[in-house]
C-alpha atoms as an extended CHARMM CRD file, in Angstrom:
* protein
*
       137  EXT
         1         1  MET       CA            -21.2420000000      -64.3890000000      112.5950000000  PROA      1               0.0000000000
         2         2  ARG       CA            -20.4200000000      -62.3400000000      115.6750000000  PROA      2               0.0000000000
         3         3  ILE       CA            -23.9650000000      -60.9210000000      115.7420000000  PROA      3               0.0000000000
         4         4  LEU       CA            -25.3910000000      -64.4560000000      115.5440000000  PROA      4               0.0000000000
         5         5  TRP       CA            -23.4200000000      -65.5530000000      118.6190000000  PROA      5               0.0000000000
         6         6  GLY       CA            -24.4820000000      -62.4340000000      120.4870000000  PROA      6               0.0000000000
         7         7  CYS       CA            -28.1420000000      -63.0650000000      119.6960000000  PROA      7               0.0000000000
         8         8  LEU       CA            -27.7380000000      -66.7350000000      120.6580000000  PROA      8               0.0000000000
         9         9  ALA       CA            -26.2580000000      -65.7100000000      124.0010000000  PROA      9               0.0000000000
        10        10  VAL       CA            -29.1130000000      -63.3170000000      124.7130000000  PROA      10              0.0000000000
        11        11  VAL       CA            -31.8180000000      -65.7900000000      123.6690000000  PROA      11              0.0000000000
        12        12  VAL       CA            -30.4020000000      -68.9420000000      125.3140000000  PROA      12              0.0000000000
        13        13  ILE       CA            -27.9610000000      -68.0420000000      128.0660000000  PROA      13              0.0000000000
        14        14  ALA       CA            -29.7100000000      -65.0270000000      129.6170000000  PROA      14              0.0000000000
        15        15  PRO       CA            -32.9350000000      -66.9670000000      130.4370000000  PROA      15              0.0000000000
        16        16  LEU       CA            -30.8800000000      -69.8210000000      131.9100000000  PROA      16              0.0000000000
        17        17  VAL       CA            -28.9690000000      -67.3960000000      134.1260000000  PROA      17              0.0000000000
        18        18  GLY       CA            -32.2550000000      -65.7730000000      135.1450000000  PROA      18              0.0000000000
        19        19  LEU       CA            -33.7840000000      -69.1690000000      135.9910000000  PROA      19              0.0000000000
        20        20  PHE       CA            -30.7010000000      -70.1230000000      138.0010000000  PROA      20              0.0000000000
        21        21  LEU       CA            -30.9060000000      -66.8910000000      140.0010000000  PROA      21              0.0000000000
        22        22  LEU       CA            -34.6550000000      -67.3120000000      140.5330000000  PROA      22              0.0000000000
        23        23  ILE       CA            -34.0850000000      -70.7740000000      141.9980000000  PROA      23              0.0000000000
        24        24  MET       CA            -30.9470000000      -70.0210000000      144.0230000000  PROA      24              0.0000000000
        25        25  MET       CA            -31.7450000000      -66.6420000000      145.5940000000  PROA      25              0.0000000000
        26        26  PRO       CA            -34.1630000000      -68.1370000000      148.1810000000  PROA      26              0.0000000000
        27        27  VAL       CA            -31.6150000000      -70.8770000000      148.9200000000  PROA      27              0.0000000000
        28        28  TRP       CA            -28.8480000000      -68.3590000000      149.5560000000  PROA      28              0.0000000000
        29        29  ARG       CA            -31.1990000000      -66.2280000000      151.6810000000  PROA      29              0.0000000000
        30        30  ASP       CA            -32.2500000000      -69.1880000000      153.8570000000  PROA      30              0.0000000000
        31        31  ASP       CA            -28.6500000000      -70.3780000000      154.2430000000  PROA      31              0.0000000000
        32        32  ALA       CA            -27.7560000000      -66.8880000000      155.4790000000  PROA      32              0.0000000000
        33        33  ARG       CA            -30.7060000000      -66.9670000000      157.9070000000  PROA      33              0.0000000000
        34        34  LEU       CA            -29.4530000000      -70.2980000000      159.2860000000  PROA      34              0.0000000000
        35        35  ASP       CA            -25.9280000000      -68.9120000000      159.6720000000  PROA      35              0.0000000000
        36        36  ASP       CA            -27.2240000000      -65.8440000000      161.5310000000  PROA      36              0.0000000000
        37        37  PHE       CA            -29.3710000000      -68.0190000000      163.8170000000  PROA      37              0.0000000000
        38        38  HSD       CA            -26.3590000000      -70.2670000000      164.5030000000  PROA      38              0.0000000000
        39        39  GLU       CA            -24.1840000000      -67.2660000000      165.3990000000  PROA      39              0.0000000000
        40        40  ARG       CA            -26.8380000000      -65.9610000000      167.8400000000  PROA      40              0.0000000000
        41        41  VAL       CA            -26.9380000000      -69.3460000000      169.5880000000  PROA      41              0.0000000000
        42        42  LEU       CA            -23.1330000000      -69.5650000000      169.8170000000  PROA      42              0.0000000000
        43        43  ALA       CA            -23.0100000000      -66.0370000000      171.2960000000  PROA      43              0.0000000000
        44        44  ILE       CA            -24.9320000000      -67.1870000000      174.3880000000  PROA      44              0.0000000000
        45        45  PRO       CA            -22.5140000000      -67.6840000000      177.3040000000  PROA      45              0.0000000000
        46        46  LEU       CA            -22.4990000000      -71.1880000000      178.7710000000  PROA      46              0.0000000000
        47        47  PRO       CA            -24.2980000000      -71.6150000000      182.1010000000  PROA      47              0.0000000000
        48        48  PRO       CA            -22.3060000000      -72.3430000000      185.2710000000  PROA      48              0.0000000000
        49        49  GLU       CA            -20.9980000000      -75.9120000000      185.7150000000  PROA      49              0.0000000000
        50        50  THR       CA            -21.3480000000      -76.4590000000      181.9600000000  PROA      50              0.0000000000
        51        51  ARG       CA            -18.8800000000      -76.9400000000      179.1240000000  PROA      51              0.0000000000
        52        52  SER       CA            -19.0930000000      -77.5720000000      175.4120000000  PROA      52              0.0000000000
        53        53  ASN       CA            -19.1620000000      -81.2410000000      174.4690000000  PROA      53              0.0000000000
        54        54  GLY       CA            -18.2390000000      -80.9890000000      170.7920000000  PROA      54              0.0000000000
        55        55  ASP       CA            -19.1460000000      -78.9190000000      167.7720000000  PROA      55              0.0000000000
        56        56  SER       CA            -22.6100000000      -77.4650000000      167.3660000000  PROA      56              0.0000000000
        57        57  GLU       CA            -24.6850000000      -78.5120000000      164.3600000000  PROA      57              0.0000000000
        58        58  ALA       CA            -26.8720000000      -76.3030000000      162.1780000000  PROA      58              0.0000000000
        59        59  GLU       CA            -29.5450000000      -78.0390000000      160.0900000000  PROA      59              0.0000000000
        60        60  PHE       CA            -32.0570000000      -76.8090000000      157.5520000000  PROA      60              0.0000000000
        61        61  ASP       CA            -34.8880000000      -78.9300000000      156.1750000000  PROA      61              0.0000000000
        62        62  LYS       CA            -38.5520000000      -79.1570000000      155.3310000000  PROA      62              0.0000000000
        63        63  ASN       CA            -40.9540000000      -78.8260000000      158.2530000000  PROA      63              0.0000000000
        64        64  PRO       CA            -40.7820000000      -82.2450000000      159.9680000000  PROA      64              0.0000000000
        65        65  GLY       CA            -44.5080000000      -82.0230000000      160.7850000000  PROA      65              0.0000000000
        66        66  GLY       CA            -45.1530000000      -81.9480000000      157.0540000000  PROA      66              0.0000000000
        67        67  SER       CA            -47.9760000000      -79.4210000000      157.2140000000  PROA      67              0.0000000000
        68        68  GLY       CA            -47.5920000000      -76.4970000000      154.8420000000  PROA      68              0.0000000000
        69        69  ASP       CA            -44.6190000000      -75.0500000000      153.0260000000  PROA      69              0.0000000000
        70        70  TYR       CA            -42.4240000000      -74.2630000000      155.9970000000  PROA      70              0.0000000000
        71        71  CYS       CA            -38.6730000000      -74.4220000000      156.4450000000  PROA      71              0.0000000000
        72        72  HSD       CA            -37.3020000000      -75.8680000000      159.6860000000  PROA      72              0.0000000000
        73        73  TYR       CA            -34.1220000000      -74.3790000000      161.1470000000  PROA      73              0.0000000000
        74        74  GLU       CA            -32.3770000000      -76.2260000000      163.9670000000  PROA      74              0.0000000000
        75        75  ILE       CA            -29.2090000000      -75.6330000000      165.9790000000  PROA      75              0.0000000000
        76        76  ARG       CA            -27.9500000000      -78.4570000000      168.2160000000  PROA      76              0.0000000000
        77        77  LEU       CA            -25.5350000000      -77.5160000000      171.0130000000  PROA      77              0.0000000000
        78        78  PRO       CA            -23.9380000000      -80.5520000000      172.7860000000  PROA      78              0.0000000000
        79        79  LEU       CA            -22.9340000000      -79.8500000000      176.3810000000  PROA      79              0.0000000000
        80        80  SER       CA            -21.8250000000      -81.5430000000      179.5990000000  PROA      80              0.0000000000
        81        81  THR       CA            -23.3880000000      -80.0480000000      182.6960000000  PROA      81              0.0000000000
        82        82  GLY       CA            -23.6660000000      -80.4420000000      186.4290000000  PROA      82              0.0000000000
        83        83  LEU       CA            -26.9990000000      -78.5870000000      186.3910000000  PROA      83              0.0000000000
        84        84  SER       CA            -30.3980000000      -80.2250000000      186.6850000000  PROA      84              0.0000000000
        85        85  ALA       CA            -32.8210000000      -80.4100000000      183.7700000000  PROA      85              0.0000000000
        86        86  GLY       CA            -34.8840000000      -77.6110000000      185.2910000000  PROA      86              0.0000000000
        87        87  GLU       CA            -31.8710000000      -75.3580000000      185.8200000000  PROA      87              0.0000000000
        88        88  ILE       CA            -30.3740000000      -75.7030000000      182.3530000000  PROA      88              0.0000000000
        89        89  GLY       CA            -33.7930000000      -75.5230000000      180.7020000000  PROA      89              0.0000000000
        90        90  ALA       CA            -34.6250000000      -72.3270000000      182.5960000000  PROA      90              0.0000000000
        91        91  TYR       CA            -31.2450000000      -70.8110000000      181.7090000000  PROA      91              0.0000000000
        92        92  TYR       CA            -31.6620000000      -71.2910000000      177.9770000000  PROA      92              0.0000000000
        93        93  ARG       CA            -35.3450000000      -70.3960000000      177.8860000000  PROA      93              0.0000000000
        94        94  LYS       CA            -34.5270000000      -67.1600000000      179.7090000000  PROA      94              0.0000000000
        95        95  THR       CA            -32.0630000000      -66.1530000000      176.9560000000  PROA      95              0.0000000000
        96        96  ALA       CA            -34.9730000000      -65.7040000000      174.4980000000  PROA      96              0.0000000000
        97        97  VAL       CA            -32.8350000000      -66.2840000000      171.4080000000  PROA      97              0.0000000000
        98        98  THR       CA            -34.3000000000      -64.8620000000      168.2250000000  PROA      98              0.0000000000
        99        99  GLY       CA            -34.7040000000      -67.6160000000      165.6740000000  PROA      99              0.0000000000
       100       100  VAL       CA            -35.3180000000      -66.8930000000      162.0160000000  PROA      100             0.0000000000
       101       101  ASP       CA            -38.7420000000      -65.2500000000      162.2880000000  PROA      101             0.0000000000
       102       102  ASP       CA            -39.6950000000      -65.4770000000      165.9500000000  PROA      102             0.0000000000
       103       103  GLU       CA            -38.2500000000      -66.4520000000      169.2970000000  PROA      103             0.0000000000
       104       104  ALA       CA            -36.5650000000      -69.8500000000      168.9740000000  PROA      104             0.0000000000
       105       105  HSD       CA            -38.1030000000      -72.9150000000      170.6010000000  PROA      105             0.0000000000
       106       106  VAL       CA            -35.6870000000      -74.5090000000      173.1000000000  PROA      106             0.0000000000
       107       107  GLY       CA            -35.6250000000      -78.2350000000      173.8490000000  PROA      107             0.0000000000
       108       108  LEU       CA            -33.2910000000      -80.5880000000      175.7150000000  PROA      108             0.0000000000
       109       109  ASP       CA            -32.1260000000      -84.0700000000      174.6680000000  PROA      109             0.0000000000
       110       110  TRP       CA            -30.4950000000      -85.7890000000      177.6350000000  PROA      110             0.0000000000
       111       111  GLY       CA            -27.7190000000      -88.3700000000      177.2550000000  PROA      111             0.0000000000
       112       112  GLU       CA            -25.6570000000      -90.5250000000      179.5830000000  PROA      112             0.0000000000
       113       113  ASP       CA            -23.9250000000      -89.3660000000      182.7600000000  PROA      113             0.0000000000
       114       114  THR       CA            -20.1430000000      -88.9970000000      182.3500000000  PROA      114             0.0000000000
       115       115  GLU       CA            -17.2200000000      -88.0440000000      184.5820000000  PROA      115             0.0000000000
       116       116  ASP       CA            -17.6250000000      -84.4340000000      183.4410000000  PROA      116             0.0000000000
       117       117  GLY       CA            -21.3400000000      -84.2670000000      184.1780000000  PROA      117             0.0000000000
       118       118  ARG       CA            -24.4760000000      -85.1870000000      182.3710000000  PROA      118             0.0000000000
       119       119  ALA       CA            -24.5510000000      -85.0080000000      178.5720000000  PROA      119             0.0000000000
       120       120  VAL       CA            -27.2850000000      -82.8180000000      177.1230000000  PROA      120             0.0000000000
       121       121  VAL       CA            -27.9750000000      -81.4070000000      173.6840000000  PROA      121             0.0000000000
       122       122  VAL       CA            -29.7510000000      -78.0530000000      173.7640000000  PROA      122             0.0000000000
       123       123  VAL       CA            -31.8790000000      -77.8040000000      170.6110000000  PROA      123             0.0000000000
       124       124  PHE       CA            -32.9170000000      -74.3960000000      169.2810000000  PROA      124             0.0000000000
       125       125  SER       CA            -35.4500000000      -74.4720000000      166.4550000000  PROA      125             0.0000000000
       126       126  ASP       CA            -37.6940000000      -72.1900000000      164.4310000000  PROA      126             0.0000000000
       127       127  LEU       CA            -40.0390000000      -72.4170000000      161.4440000000  PROA      127             0.0000000000
       128       128  SER       CA            -40.3460000000      -69.9590000000      158.5900000000  PROA      128             0.0000000000
       129       129  SER       CA            -42.5170000000      -69.7790000000      155.4970000000  PROA      129             0.0000000000
       130       130  SER       CA            -40.7010000000      -71.4230000000      152.5710000000  PROA      130             0.0000000000
       131       131  ASP       CA            -41.0870000000      -68.3710000000      150.3500000000  PROA      131             0.0000000000
       132       132  TRP       CA            -39.9200000000      -70.1520000000      147.1770000000  PROA      132             0.0000000000
       133       133  ASP       CA            -37.1060000000      -72.2720000000      148.6710000000  PROA      133             0.0000000000
       134       134  PHE       CA            -37.4960000000      -75.5840000000      146.8210000000  PROA      134             0.0000000000
       135       135  ARG       CA            -35.9620000000      -77.5000000000      149.7610000000  PROA      135             0.0000000000
       136       136  CYS       CA            -39.0470000000      -76.7960000000      151.8810000000  PROA      136             0.0000000000
       137       137  THR       CA            -41.8450000000      -77.7120000000      149.4680000000  PROA      137             0.0000000000
């Protein structure tokens, strides 16, 4: 009876474990890539006249353009600043943050003026080939 259970485990459970690992390894890899990208963004010192305006957000999803099997990585950094759009844009573009595969694209989403300055969300993004991550196909 013990041999039967051992054979059953090898025949049924081992392939299921293998399938699970095959599916999850790209997911774990891409989650780690997002975490590393997020840490690189948070390591950038804030520009003058600027302070953090809440927690940063890290998002992972399918390429929003929908063309090809690409994964989209995005880090959103909410700030309040006294700098102009040109000044803060130049500051963050000059940092040349490495994204997942290449240099990250930097964009600015401007909000309302407040007592502390003007609200802005600095958006760092990058695309990478999906390479078997089911969330990107």
